[in-house]
Tab-separated table of C-alpha atoms and ligand atoms in Angstrom:
chain	number	residue	atom	x	y	z
K	1	MET	CA	-37.454	-60.825	-8.260
K	2	LEU	CA	-39.791	-61.618	-11.131
K	3	GLY	CA	-42.247	-63.689	-9.160
K	4	ASP	CA	-43.864	-60.797	-7.357
K	5	THR	CA	-46.382	-58.175	-8.501
K	6	ILE	CA	-45.338	-54.598	-8.681
K	7	ALA	CA	-47.413	-51.343	-8.817
K	8	ALA	CA	-46.581	-47.672	-9.363
K	9	VAL	CA	-48.041	-44.408	-10.624
K	10	SER	CA	-46.851	-44.061	-14.188
K	11	THR	CA	-47.978	-40.492	-14.842
K	12	PRO	CA	-46.040	-37.532	-13.262
K	13	ARG	CA	-46.871	-36.537	-9.723
K	14	GLY	CA	-49.125	-33.533	-9.728
K	15	LYS	CA	-52.651	-32.416	-10.535
K	16	GLY	CA	-53.902	-33.581	-13.929
K	17	GLY	CA	-56.957	-34.741	-15.792
K	18	VAL	CA	-56.248	-38.391	-15.305
K	19	ALA	CA	-53.450	-40.433	-13.588
K	20	LEU	CA	-52.418	-43.930	-14.740
K	21	LEU	CA	-51.258	-46.627	-12.299
K	22	ARG	CA	-49.659	-49.815	-13.549
K	23	VAL	CA	-49.713	-53.203	-11.876
K	24	SER	CA	-47.538	-56.022	-13.298
K	25	GLY	CA	-46.913	-59.550	-12.234
K	26	PRO	CA	-48.700	-62.952	-11.735
K	27	ASP	CA	-51.303	-61.558	-9.241
K	28	ALA	CA	-51.997	-58.296	-11.153
K	29	VAL	CA	-55.634	-59.140	-11.924
K	30	SER	CA	-56.486	-60.515	-8.513
K	31	ILE	CA	-54.837	-57.562	-6.754
K	32	VAL	CA	-56.604	-54.910	-8.883
K	33	SER	CA	-59.903	-56.900	-8.376
K	34	ARG	CA	-59.716	-55.994	-4.723
K	35	VAL	CA	-59.441	-52.288	-5.546
K	36	PHE	CA	-61.579	-52.087	-8.646
K	37	ARG	CA	-65.274	-53.117	-9.024
K	38	PRO	CA	-66.621	-53.100	-12.621
K	39	LYS	CA	-69.979	-51.274	-12.922
K	40	SER	CA	-71.218	-54.096	-15.130
K	41	GLY	CA	-71.288	-56.381	-12.110
K	42	LYS	CA	-68.941	-58.819	-13.831
K	43	LYS	CA	-65.554	-59.696	-12.339
K	44	LEU	CA	-62.482	-57.954	-13.733
K	45	ALA	CA	-61.065	-61.389	-14.581
K	46	GLU	CA	-63.961	-61.966	-16.902
K	47	ALA	CA	-63.339	-58.814	-18.886
K	48	ALA	CA	-61.994	-59.082	-22.432
K	49	PRO	CA	-58.212	-58.380	-22.482
K	50	ARG	CA	-57.101	-55.103	-23.784
K	51	THR	CA	-60.533	-53.565	-23.398
K	52	ALA	CA	-61.437	-50.578	-21.175
K	53	VAL	CA	-63.650	-51.548	-18.271
K	54	TYR	CA	-65.502	-48.766	-16.337
K	55	GLY	CA	-65.785	-49.255	-12.573
K	56	GLU	CA	-65.520	-48.046	-9.014
K	57	ILE	CA	-62.125	-47.731	-7.215
K	58	LEU	CA	-62.019	-48.621	-3.579
K	59	ALA	CA	-59.466	-47.914	-0.948
K	60	PRO	CA	-59.123	-48.802	2.781
K	61	GLU	CA	-60.310	-46.357	5.379
K	62	VAL	CA	-58.462	-46.032	8.797
K	63	SER	CA	-61.175	-48.275	10.185
K	64	GLY	CA	-60.039	-51.067	7.770
K	65	GLU	CA	-63.282	-50.721	5.727
K	66	TRP	CA	-62.847	-50.473	1.859
K	67	LEU	CA	-64.891	-47.549	0.442
K	68	SER	CA	-65.290	-46.092	-2.992
K	69	VAL	CA	-62.964	-43.133	-3.670
K	70	ASP	CA	-63.361	-42.571	-7.398
K	71	ASP	CA	-64.610	-43.955	-10.688
K	72	GLY	CA	-62.109	-45.103	-13.166
K	73	ILE	CA	-61.127	-47.356	-16.111
K	74	ALA	CA	-59.132	-50.617	-15.880
K	75	THR	CA	-57.532	-52.421	-18.765
K	76	VAL	CA	-56.207	-55.939	-18.445
K	77	PHE	CA	-53.348	-57.322	-20.468
K	78	TYR	CA	-52.489	-60.955	-20.192
K	79	ALA	CA	-48.958	-62.405	-20.538
K	80	PRO	CA	-47.209	-62.451	-22.914
K	81	SER	CA	-49.186	-59.728	-24.707
K	82	SER	CA	-48.315	-56.842	-22.492
K	83	PHE	CA	-45.504	-54.271	-22.314
K	84	THR	CA	-43.763	-56.192	-19.485
K	85	GLY	CA	-44.566	-59.623	-20.912
K	86	GLU	CA	-46.456	-60.340	-17.660
K	87	ASP	CA	-50.097	-60.088	-16.609
K	88	THR	CA	-50.645	-56.299	-16.299
K	89	VAL	CA	-53.473	-54.008	-15.391
K	90	GLU	CA	-53.535	-50.285	-16.132
K	91	LEU	CA	-55.828	-48.477	-13.864
K	92	CYS	CA	-56.896	-44.766	-14.644
K	93	CYS	CA	-58.348	-42.581	-11.998
K	94	HIS	CA	-58.786	-38.773	-11.808
K	95	GLY	CA	-55.451	-37.012	-11.543
K	96	GLY	CA	-55.510	-35.625	-8.031
K	97	VAL	CA	-52.234	-35.923	-6.006
K	98	LEU	CA	-53.950	-37.321	-2.862
K	99	LEU	CA	-56.378	-39.488	-4.833
K	100	THR	CA	-53.601	-41.111	-6.861
K	101	GLU	CA	-51.509	-41.764	-3.698
K	102	THR	CA	-54.652	-43.293	-2.101
K	103	VAL	CA	-55.144	-45.565	-5.022
K	104	LEU	CA	-51.508	-46.672	-5.032
K	105	THR	CA	-51.705	-47.348	-1.245
K	106	ALA	CA	-54.817	-49.416	-1.899
K	107	LEU	CA	-52.951	-51.445	-4.526
K	108	LEU	CA	-50.123	-52.052	-2.059
K	109	ALA	CA	-52.547	-52.936	0.681
K	110	ALA	CA	-54.141	-55.379	-1.705
K	111	GLY	CA	-50.757	-57.208	-2.112
K	112	ALA	CA	-48.636	-55.392	-4.699
K	113	ARG	CA	-45.065	-54.241	-3.960
K	114	PRO	CA	-43.873	-50.695	-4.858
K	115	ALA	CA	-42.068	-50.841	-8.252
K	116	GLU	CA	-38.430	-49.664	-8.356
K	117	ALA	CA	-37.175	-47.043	-10.877
K	118	GLY	CA	-37.452	-48.563	-14.388
K	119	GLU	CA	-38.781	-51.873	-13.119
K	120	PHE	CA	-41.539	-52.291	-15.610
K	121	THR	CA	-39.122	-51.753	-18.561
K	122	ARG	CA	-36.481	-53.989	-16.847
K	123	ARG	CA	-39.133	-56.754	-16.693
K	124	ALA	CA	-39.950	-56.181	-20.311
K	125	PHE	CA	-36.204	-56.587	-21.161
K	126	LEU	CA	-35.843	-59.739	-18.953
K	127	ASN	CA	-38.944	-61.229	-20.512
K	128	GLY	CA	-37.504	-60.671	-24.023
K	129	LYS	CA	-40.056	-58.034	-25.002
K	130	LEU	CA	-37.348	-55.676	-25.992
K	131	GLY	CA	-33.562	-55.581	-26.332
K	132	LEU	CA	-31.171	-53.562	-24.163
K	133	SER	CA	-30.580	-50.921	-26.809
K	134	ALA	CA	-34.265	-50.628	-27.437
K	135	ALA	CA	-34.779	-50.169	-23.653
K	136	GLU	CA	-32.216	-47.380	-23.722
K	137	ALA	CA	-34.067	-45.821	-26.606
K	138	LEU	CA	-37.255	-45.946	-24.744
K	139	GLY	CA	-35.498	-43.962	-21.935
K	140	SER	CA	-34.357	-41.411	-24.542
K	141	ILE	CA	-37.947	-40.918	-25.730
K	142	LEU	CA	-38.827	-39.708	-22.282
K	143	GLU	CA	-35.757	-37.380	-22.224
K	144	ALA	CA	-36.038	-36.157	-25.831
K	145	ARG	CA	-35.955	-32.415	-26.216
K	146	THR	CA	-35.680	-32.133	-29.995
K	147	ARG	CA	-37.613	-33.659	-32.864
K	148	GLU	CA	-34.499	-35.363	-34.189
K	149	GLN	CA	-33.799	-36.958	-30.796
K	150	LEU	CA	-37.398	-38.263	-30.779
K	151	THR	CA	-37.069	-39.694	-34.240
K	152	LEU	CA	-33.754	-41.474	-33.316
K	153	ALA	CA	-35.146	-42.816	-30.097
K	154	HIS	CA	-38.315	-44.072	-31.884
K	155	THR	CA	-36.295	-45.985	-34.409
K	156	GLY	CA	-34.092	-47.334	-31.642
K	157	MET	CA	-37.134	-48.548	-29.715
K	158	ARG	CA	-38.228	-50.550	-32.680
K	159	GLY	CA	-35.056	-52.647	-32.216
K	160	LYS	CA	-32.947	-51.444	-35.147
K	161	ILE	CA	-29.679	-51.950	-33.294
K	162	GLU	CA	-30.712	-55.389	-32.098
K	163	GLN	CA	-31.608	-56.326	-35.736
K	164	THR	CA	-28.261	-55.205	-37.113
K	165	CYS	CA	-26.323	-56.905	-34.243
K	166	GLY	CA	-28.494	-60.102	-34.607
K	167	GLU	CA	-27.546	-60.383	-38.342
K	168	ILE	CA	-23.849	-60.006	-37.716
K	169	TYR	CA	-23.989	-62.313	-34.798
K	170	ASP	CA	-25.674	-65.019	-36.964
K	171	SER	CA	-22.910	-64.705	-39.656
K	172	LEU	CA	-20.266	-65.073	-36.910
K	173	CYS	CA	-22.101	-68.070	-35.534
K	174	ARG	CA	-22.072	-69.786	-39.034
K	175	VAL	CA	-18.286	-69.057	-39.281
K	176	LEU	CA	-17.648	-70.582	-35.829
K	177	ALA	CA	-19.745	-73.650	-36.593
K	178	SER	CA	-17.814	-74.223	-39.819
K	179	ILE	CA	-14.488	-73.820	-38.104
K	180	TYR	CA	-15.498	-76.233	-35.300
K	181	VAL	CA	-16.476	-78.885	-37.836
K	182	LYS	CA	-13.121	-78.432	-39.633
K	183	ILE	CA	-11.321	-78.874	-36.314
K	184	ASP	CA	-13.261	-81.952	-35.271
K	185	TYR	CA	-13.285	-83.670	-38.655
K	186	PRO	CA	-10.162	-82.395	-40.428
K	187	ASP	CA	-10.123	-85.120	-43.072
K	188	GLU	CA	-13.733	-84.896	-44.105
K	189	GLU	CA	-15.516	-82.397	-46.229
K	190	LEU	CA	-18.231	-81.649	-43.780
K	191	ALA	CA	-17.908	-77.970	-43.209
K	192	ASP	CA	-20.193	-75.893	-45.265
K	193	MET	CA	-17.739	-72.980	-45.735
K	194	SER	CA	-14.354	-73.004	-47.261
K	195	ARG	CA	-11.510	-70.933	-45.792
K	196	GLU	CA	-12.032	-68.341	-48.566
K	197	GLU	CA	-15.731	-68.112	-47.708
K	198	ILE	CA	-14.978	-67.745	-43.992
K	199	VAL	CA	-12.651	-64.883	-44.775
K	200	ALA	CA	-15.242	-63.247	-47.037
K	201	VAL	CA	-17.943	-63.504	-44.297
K	202	LEU	CA	-15.642	-62.206	-41.617
K	203	GLU	CA	-14.714	-59.225	-43.908
K	204	GLU	CA	-18.348	-58.514	-44.441
K	205	CYS	CA	-18.877	-58.534	-40.689
K	206	GLU	CA	-15.903	-56.182	-40.283
K	207	SER	CA	-17.339	-53.745	-42.764
K	208	ARG	CA	-20.796	-53.801	-41.141
K	209	LEU	CA	-19.313	-53.323	-37.697
K	210	LEU	CA	-17.240	-50.427	-38.907
K	211	SER	CA	-20.358	-48.694	-40.389
K	212	LEU	CA	-22.225	-49.338	-37.201
K	213	ALA	CA	-19.402	-47.959	-34.943
K	214	ASN	CA	-19.218	-44.968	-37.223
K	215	THR	CA	-22.902	-44.137	-36.702
K	216	TYR	CA	-22.002	-43.049	-33.156
K	217	ARG	CA	-20.610	-39.767	-34.457
K	218	THR	CA	-24.089	-38.869	-35.613
K	219	GLY	CA	-25.902	-40.572	-32.657
K	220	HIS	CA	-23.661	-38.704	-30.125
K	221	ALA	CA	-24.364	-35.324	-31.946
K	222	ILE	CA	-28.109	-35.837	-31.850
K	223	ALA	CA	-28.761	-37.851	-28.672
K	224	GLU	CA	-26.039	-36.770	-26.221
K	225	GLY	CA	-25.173	-33.393	-27.715
K	226	ILE	CA	-21.892	-31.612	-28.685
K	227	ALA	CA	-20.185	-29.716	-25.823
K	228	THR	CA	-20.046	-26.244	-27.476
K	229	VAL	CA	-18.277	-23.267	-25.966
K	230	ILE	CA	-18.968	-19.682	-27.173
K	231	CYS	CA	-15.849	-17.570	-26.476
K	232	GLY	CA	-14.446	-14.230	-27.412
K	233	ARG	CA	-13.465	-10.863	-25.890
K	234	PRO	CA	-16.223	-8.794	-24.116
K	235	ASN	CA	-19.047	-7.210	-26.139
K	236	VAL	CA	-18.558	-9.065	-29.395
K	237	GLY	CA	-22.070	-10.642	-29.097
K	238	LYS	CA	-21.462	-13.997	-27.378
K	239	SER	CA	-24.592	-13.747	-25.199
K	240	SER	CA	-26.617	-12.517	-28.146
K	241	LEU	CA	-25.391	-15.568	-30.174
K	242	TYR	CA	-26.268	-17.850	-27.219
K	243	ASN	CA	-29.801	-16.415	-27.059
K	244	ARG	CA	-30.268	-16.796	-30.798
K	245	ILE	CA	-29.409	-20.393	-30.613
K	246	VAL	CA	-31.423	-21.284	-27.489
K	247	GLY	CA	-34.371	-19.272	-28.935
K	248	ARG	CA	-35.003	-17.007	-25.881
K	249	ASP	CA	-33.418	-14.267	-23.852
K	250	ALA	CA	-31.540	-16.656	-21.443
K	251	ALA	CA	-28.308	-14.671	-21.123
K	252	ILE	CA	-28.192	-10.974	-20.260
K	253	VAL	CA	-27.203	-8.821	-23.219
K	254	THR	CA	-25.923	-5.244	-22.566
K	255	ALA	CA	-23.387	-2.892	-23.998
K	256	VAL	CA	-21.598	-2.971	-20.625
K	257	GLU	CA	-18.478	-5.211	-20.591
K	258	GLY	CA	-18.261	-8.107	-18.281
K	259	THR	CA	-21.867	-8.969	-17.795
K	260	THR	CA	-21.446	-12.664	-18.264
K	261	ARG	CA	-19.273	-13.746	-15.319
K	262	ASP	CA	-20.217	-17.314	-14.854
K	263	VAL	CA	-20.530	-20.083	-17.441
K	264	LEU	CA	-24.149	-20.310	-18.619
K	265	THR	CA	-25.258	-23.653	-20.012
K	266	GLU	CA	-28.219	-25.041	-21.849
K	267	ARG	CA	-29.179	-27.606	-24.398
K	268	ALA	CA	-30.399	-26.356	-27.645
K	269	ALA	CA	-31.145	-27.900	-31.108
K	270	LEU	CA	-29.153	-26.483	-34.041
K	271	GLY	CA	-30.766	-28.218	-36.993
K	272	ARG	CA	-30.324	-31.971	-36.446
K	273	VAL	CA	-27.633	-31.519	-33.900
K	274	THR	CA	-28.029	-30.974	-30.189
K	275	LEU	CA	-25.655	-28.458	-28.607
K	276	ARG	CA	-24.653	-28.520	-25.001
K	277	LEU	CA	-24.040	-24.862	-25.189
K	278	PHE	CA	-21.832	-22.835	-22.866
K	279	ASP	CA	-21.794	-19.064	-22.838
K	280	THR	CA	-18.587	-17.824	-21.136
K	281	ALA	CA	-17.192	-14.695	-19.643
K	282	GLY	CA	-15.366	-12.334	-22.132
K	283	LEU	CA	-11.687	-13.293	-22.446
K	284	HIS	CA	-9.634	-10.167	-21.605
K	285	GLU	CA	-7.233	-8.711	-18.999
K	286	THR	CA	-9.062	-7.620	-15.928
K	287	ASP	CA	-8.470	-6.800	-12.224
K	288	ASP	CA	-12.005	-7.697	-11.227
K	289	PRO	CA	-11.599	-10.864	-9.199
K	290	VAL	CA	-15.106	-12.105	-10.064
K	291	GLU	CA	-14.454	-11.652	-13.779
K	292	GLN	CA	-11.101	-13.435	-13.347
K	293	ILE	CA	-12.864	-16.516	-11.961
K	294	GLY	CA	-15.290	-16.345	-14.799
K	295	ILE	CA	-12.433	-16.285	-17.289
K	296	GLU	CA	-10.766	-19.248	-15.608
K	297	ARG	CA	-14.125	-21.135	-15.970
K	298	ALA	CA	-14.257	-20.070	-19.616
K	299	ASN	CA	-10.826	-21.597	-20.157
K	300	ALA	CA	-11.787	-24.795	-18.445
K	301	ALA	CA	-14.940	-25.057	-20.513
K	302	MET	CA	-12.857	-24.554	-23.687
K	303	ARG	CA	-10.561	-27.402	-22.630
K	304	ASP	CA	-13.490	-29.813	-22.398
K	305	ALA	CA	-15.290	-28.634	-25.499
K	306	GLU	CA	-15.957	-30.625	-28.661
K	307	LEU	CA	-16.775	-27.442	-30.685
K	308	ILE	CA	-15.791	-23.807	-30.227
K	309	LEU	CA	-17.723	-20.896	-31.547
K	310	ALA	CA	-15.205	-18.071	-31.487
K	311	VAL	CA	-17.153	-14.689	-31.797
K	312	PHE	CA	-15.600	-11.569	-33.239
K	313	ASP	CA	-17.047	-8.192	-33.878
K	314	GLY	CA	-16.919	-7.734	-37.652
K	315	SER	CA	-17.799	-4.029	-37.426
K	316	THR	CA	-14.429	-3.134	-35.933
K	317	ALA	CA	-10.874	-4.089	-36.590
K	318	PRO	CA	-9.514	-7.079	-34.649
K	319	THR	CA	-8.064	-6.058	-31.293
K	320	ASP	CA	-4.999	-7.438	-29.494
K	321	GLU	CA	-7.352	-9.627	-27.395
K	322	ASP	CA	-8.886	-10.965	-30.627
K	323	LYS	CA	-5.445	-11.707	-32.026
K	324	ARG	CA	-4.403	-13.545	-28.820
K	325	LEU	CA	-7.544	-15.720	-29.022
K	326	ILE	CA	-6.964	-16.512	-32.690
K	327	GLU	CA	-3.380	-17.501	-31.971
K	328	ARG	CA	-4.525	-19.763	-29.221
K	329	LEU	CA	-7.249	-21.370	-31.375
K	330	THR	CA	-5.040	-22.113	-34.389
K	331	GLU	CA	-3.513	-24.868	-32.347
K	332	SER	CA	-6.961	-26.388	-31.389
K	333	ALA	CA	-7.464	-30.035	-32.018
K	334	ILE	CA	-11.233	-29.673	-32.001
K	335	PRO	CA	-13.316	-27.849	-34.640
K	336	VAL	CA	-13.444	-24.144	-34.327
K	337	VAL	CA	-16.011	-21.925	-36.130
K	338	ALA	CA	-15.292	-18.131	-36.300
K	339	ILE	CA	-18.546	-16.235	-35.973
K	340	VAL	CA	-17.855	-12.819	-37.507
K	341	ASN	CA	-20.777	-10.956	-35.867
K	342	LYS	CA	-22.664	-7.707	-36.195
K	343	SER	CA	-22.825	-8.082	-40.029
K	344	ASP	CA	-25.797	-5.716	-39.967
K	345	LEU	CA	-23.512	-2.815	-39.023
K	346	THR	CA	-20.998	-3.121	-41.749
K	347	GLU	CA	-20.124	-4.238	-45.256
K	348	ALA	CA	-16.490	-4.934	-44.105
K	349	SER	CA	-14.654	-7.940	-45.577
K	350	ASN	CA	-13.985	-11.000	-43.503
K	351	ASP	CA	-10.750	-11.753	-45.247
K	352	TYR	CA	-8.795	-11.453	-41.951
K	353	TYR	CA	-10.730	-14.264	-40.330
K	354	SER	CA	-11.072	-16.462	-43.422
K	355	ALA	CA	-7.362	-16.447	-43.746
K	356	ARG	CA	-7.026	-17.847	-40.221
K	357	PHE	CA	-9.993	-20.142	-39.674
K	358	PRO	CA	-11.077	-23.104	-41.894
K	359	HIS	CA	-14.700	-22.420	-40.952
K	360	ILE	CA	-16.163	-18.925	-40.729
K	361	VAL	CA	-19.730	-17.659	-40.621
K	362	THR	CA	-20.754	-14.044	-41.297
K	363	PHE	CA	-23.408	-13.458	-38.661
K	364	SER	CA	-25.797	-11.031	-37.136
K	365	ALA	CA	-27.162	-11.906	-33.737
K	366	VAL	CA	-29.642	-9.080	-34.253
K	367	SER	CA	-31.039	-10.027	-37.744
K	368	GLY	CA	-30.337	-13.719	-37.641
K	369	GLU	CA	-28.235	-13.478	-40.808
K	370	GLY	CA	-25.841	-16.461	-40.955
K	371	MET	CA	-27.915	-18.879	-38.870
K	372	ASP	CA	-28.695	-21.275	-41.813
K	373	THR	CA	-25.030	-21.259	-42.703
K	374	LEU	CA	-24.063	-22.120	-39.159
K	375	VAL	CA	-26.747	-24.904	-38.983
K	376	SER	CA	-25.513	-26.611	-42.208
K	377	LEU	CA	-21.860	-26.178	-41.185
K	378	VAL	CA	-22.325	-27.804	-37.749
K	379	GLU	CA	-24.466	-30.574	-39.304
K	380	ARG	CA	-21.763	-31.213	-41.778
K	381	LEU	CA	-19.072	-31.366	-39.111
K	382	PHE	CA	-20.744	-33.692	-36.662
K	383	THR	CA	-23.331	-35.836	-38.655
K	384	ASP	CA	-23.293	-38.208	-41.525
K	385	GLY	CA	-25.847	-36.844	-43.982
K	386	LYS	CA	-26.322	-40.270	-45.463
K	387	LEU	CA	-27.670	-41.756	-42.245
K	388	ASP	CA	-31.437	-41.820	-41.985
K	389	SER	CA	-32.610	-41.708	-38.318
K	390	ARG	CA	-35.990	-43.191	-39.262
K	391	ARG	CA	-34.515	-46.221	-40.927
K	392	ASP	CA	-30.886	-46.972	-39.812
K	393	ALA	CA	-29.456	-48.479	-36.719
K	394	VAL	CA	-27.620	-45.540	-35.005
K	395	LEU	CA	-25.626	-45.924	-31.877
K	396	THR	CA	-26.535	-43.265	-29.355
K	397	ASN	CA	-24.386	-43.772	-26.252
K	398	ALA	CA	-20.758	-44.558	-25.237
K	399	ARG	CA	-21.651	-47.975	-23.892
K	400	GLN	CA	-23.082	-49.093	-27.289
K	401	HIS	CA	-20.160	-47.589	-29.071
K	402	ALA	CA	-17.517	-49.290	-26.843
K	403	SER	CA	-19.197	-52.731	-27.513
K	404	ALA	CA	-19.369	-52.185	-31.293
K	405	LEU	CA	-15.621	-51.129	-31.261
K	406	SER	CA	-14.578	-54.205	-29.322
K	407	ALA	CA	-16.622	-56.519	-31.651
K	408	LEU	CA	-14.940	-54.727	-34.617
K	409	GLU	CA	-11.426	-55.116	-33.172
K	410	ALA	CA	-11.985	-58.824	-32.565
K	411	VAL	CA	-13.273	-59.453	-36.119
K	412	ARG	CA	-10.348	-57.466	-37.490
K	413	ARG	CA	-7.889	-59.624	-35.611
K	414	GLY	CA	-9.543	-62.735	-36.980
K	415	VAL	CA	-9.445	-61.463	-40.519
K	416	GLU	CA	-5.818	-60.353	-40.237
K	417	ALA	CA	-4.688	-63.741	-38.840
K	418	LEU	CA	-6.513	-65.535	-41.678
K	419	ARG	CA	-4.989	-63.262	-44.255
K	420	ALA	CA	-1.496	-63.844	-42.806
K	421	GLY	CA	-2.051	-67.540	-43.229
K	422	TYR	CA	-2.554	-68.636	-39.647
K	423	PRO	CA	-4.449	-71.918	-38.996
K	424	ILE	CA	-8.155	-71.346	-39.229
K	425	ASP	CA	-8.957	-72.487	-35.632
K	426	LEU	CA	-7.043	-69.409	-34.341
K	427	SER	CA	-9.892	-67.215	-35.397
K	428	CYS	CA	-12.371	-69.049	-33.135
K	429	THR	CA	-11.405	-66.958	-30.159
K	430	ASP	CA	-11.768	-63.740	-32.150
K	431	ALA	CA	-15.304	-64.782	-33.520
K	432	GLU	CA	-16.335	-65.662	-29.992
K	433	ALA	CA	-14.989	-62.399	-28.572
K	434	ALA	CA	-16.885	-60.484	-31.263
K	435	MET	CA	-20.089	-62.391	-30.504
K	436	SER	CA	-19.739	-61.709	-26.826
K	437	ALA	CA	-19.345	-57.971	-27.458
K	438	LEU	CA	-22.376	-57.998	-29.664
K	439	SER	CA	-24.336	-59.738	-26.967
K	440	GLU	CA	-23.447	-56.966	-24.558
K	441	LEU	CA	-24.482	-54.377	-27.141
K	442	ASP	CA	-27.979	-55.765	-27.706
K	443	GLY	CA	-28.322	-57.184	-24.233
K	444	ARG	CA	-28.684	-60.912	-24.997
K	445	ALA	CA	-25.898	-61.617	-22.488
K	446	VAL	CA	-24.952	-58.711	-20.432
K	447	SER	CA	-23.714	-58.292	-16.919
K	448	GLU	CA	-26.279	-57.589	-14.108
K	449	ASP	CA	-24.336	-54.417	-13.163
K	450	ILE	CA	-24.743	-52.881	-16.602
K	451	VAL	CA	-28.492	-53.722	-16.637
K	452	THR	CA	-28.920	-52.233	-13.106
K	453	GLU	CA	-27.023	-49.127	-14.123
K	454	ILE	CA	-29.184	-48.628	-17.262
K	455	PHE	CA	-32.472	-48.959	-15.571
K	456	SER	CA	-31.545	-46.876	-12.569
K	457	HIS	CA	-31.854	-43.868	-14.823
K	458	PHE	CA	-35.477	-44.485	-15.510
K	459	CYS	CA	-38.187	-43.049	-13.322
K	460	VAL	CA	-40.510	-45.068	-11.091
K	461	GLY	CA	-43.591	-46.229	-13.064
K	462	LYS	CA	-41.612	-46.617	-16.389
S	501	GDP	P1	-20.993	-10.334	-25.093
S	501	GDP	O1	-20.391	-9.494	-24.052
S	501	GDP	O2	-19.917	-10.862	-26.026
S	501	GDP	O3	-21.744	-11.518	-24.537
S	501	GDP	O4	-21.873	-9.476	-26.005
S	501	GDP	P2	-23.480	-9.187	-25.894
S	501	GDP	O5	-24.231	-10.347	-26.523
S	501	GDP	O6	-23.800	-8.850	-24.451
S	501	GDP	O7	-23.578	-7.945	-26.862
S	501	GDP	C1	-22.784	-6.766	-26.648
S	501	GDP	C2	-23.512	-5.602	-27.286
S	501	GDP	O8	-23.515	-5.849	-28.737
S	501	GDP	C3	-24.977	-5.464	-26.949
S	501	GDP	O9	-25.259	-4.109	-26.934
S	501	GDP	C4	-25.721	-6.166	-28.171
S	501	GDP	O10	-26.993	-5.583	-28.359
S	501	GDP	C5	-24.801	-5.798	-29.331
S	501	GDP	N1	-24.809	-6.905	-30.377
S	501	GDP	C6	-24.681	-8.225	-30.207
S	501	GDP	N2	-24.746	-8.714	-31.386
S	501	GDP	C7	-25.086	-7.817	-32.323
S	501	GDP	C8	-25.268	-7.860	-33.729
S	501	GDP	O11	-25.285	-8.867	-34.401
S	501	GDP	N3	-25.536	-6.581	-34.311
S	501	GDP	C9	-25.585	-5.432	-33.605
S	501	GDP	N4	-25.866	-4.347	-34.253
S	501	GDP	N5	-25.331	-5.473	-32.326
S	501	GDP	C10	-25.153	-6.533	-31.674
C-alpha cells in the first residue's frame, strides 16, 4: 500500500560510526517529529528541505515516557524531490546495534510501519522515479564485486536501457498510429507515413533491438558471470591456477595427488569478465570412493559450464589421462581453453596442444606468465569490445534479454509480412506485441509478479 509511511534501518546491522534510518510516506515528517527534536527549537517541519538538522532523538521508556537516547541529524525531502518520490526523512544516529533498534522502535511507535525488503526502491519505481531496469541496476550496485560490474550498474541506474527502449517504443507508436489512420480512412491521404516509410522504421527498430539483445552476451559476462570449470588430471596445477585467478590461496596446493576432492567455487574478476570459477577434483582412475564422488561432481560441473579451462602439465609429455580428456573436449560445444602450465620449468613446445585446441595459453601458475593472454582471450570470447559500459545500454539479466528477444521477434514478423506484400494492418499486432515486450523490459507495464520477484531480492532499508 502506498498510502502508509514506512521506516527501516538502511545501514547494515552492526556496530558502526553512524547508522541511517529512512522514513518514507505521507506522514514521514510528522512521525519523525515525535522522535526527533531540533536543537534550534524550531519544528522539523519548518526546516529547509534537503538540509541537515541537528537535534535530539527520543524513544519511549517502558513507563511510556519519551526520553532522549542520542543526538543525531535529520534531513527532510519533500515529494516528489526524494528517492522514493514521497515525503522522506533520513535520520542519522550513532551506529550502535541496540541504539539503532531503539530508534527504529521509536519510529514504529510514532506511527510508521516496518518497510519490507526493497520497499523504498519499489516505491521509487511505482512513483516513476526510476524504471525497472534502473531499479535492477541499483540492486546490482549493492552486489557489485568488480569495478566493471560497478560501472555497468551505474550506467544502468541512470536509465540507459529505459532510454533505448523508449526511443524504439516511440518509433513503433508512430508506425501504429499511421497504420490505424490508414485502416480508418483508407481513401484519404491522412497518414503521415507511406508503406515504404513504415517498413523502413520497422527495419530500423529491428536493427536496434538486435543490437540491444546482443549486448546481453557482454552484460551476462560482466554482471552474472561465466560458469568456468577448471579441469585436468591430478597435479597439473588446477588449484594453483584457481588461486592465481581468485588472487589468494583459496584452494590447497600440494604435490600430493587428489587434494581437491570436492568442487570449490568462487566469483573472480578476469579483466572485464566475471568468472564463476569451479576448481574440480583431478580426473583419473581411482579406487578412493571420496575421490570418485569428487570426479563425478567435476563431470557434472563440466556439463553445466560455459567455459572450460583444461589444464595440462607442459613440463611432461601428455599422459593417457590427458589424452582421454582431450578426446572428450574436442566434442565440446562450449569454448575450451587449454592452459599449458608450468612453463617456468621447461622450454618445451606446445605444438601437441595447439594442434588439438583452438585456444591455448602457455602458462605458469608460479610466475604468472600467460595471465595477460588468458585475460584478453576470455574477454574476446565473451564480450563485445566495442561496447562501452559507461555509455551504452547493456542488458544484464535473463529477464531483460527475454523481453528484448520477444520484441525483436515481433518486429521481425511485422517486417517480413510487409516485405511479403501482406496488407499493412496485419503488422499492427506485431507492433503492439513488440511494444508490450518493451514495456515489460523497462517496466512501464509489467506484471505485479515480476515486480514482486525483482524487489524481493533487495534488502530491507533499500
Ligand atoms: P592440481 O592437483 O591440478 O590442483 O595441482 P596443484 O595446483 O595442487 O599443483 C600440483 C603441484 O604442482 C604443486 O606442487 C604446485 O606447487 C606445482 N605447480 C602448480 N603450478 C605450477 C607451475 O606453474 N610451475 C611450477 N613449477 N609448479 C607448479
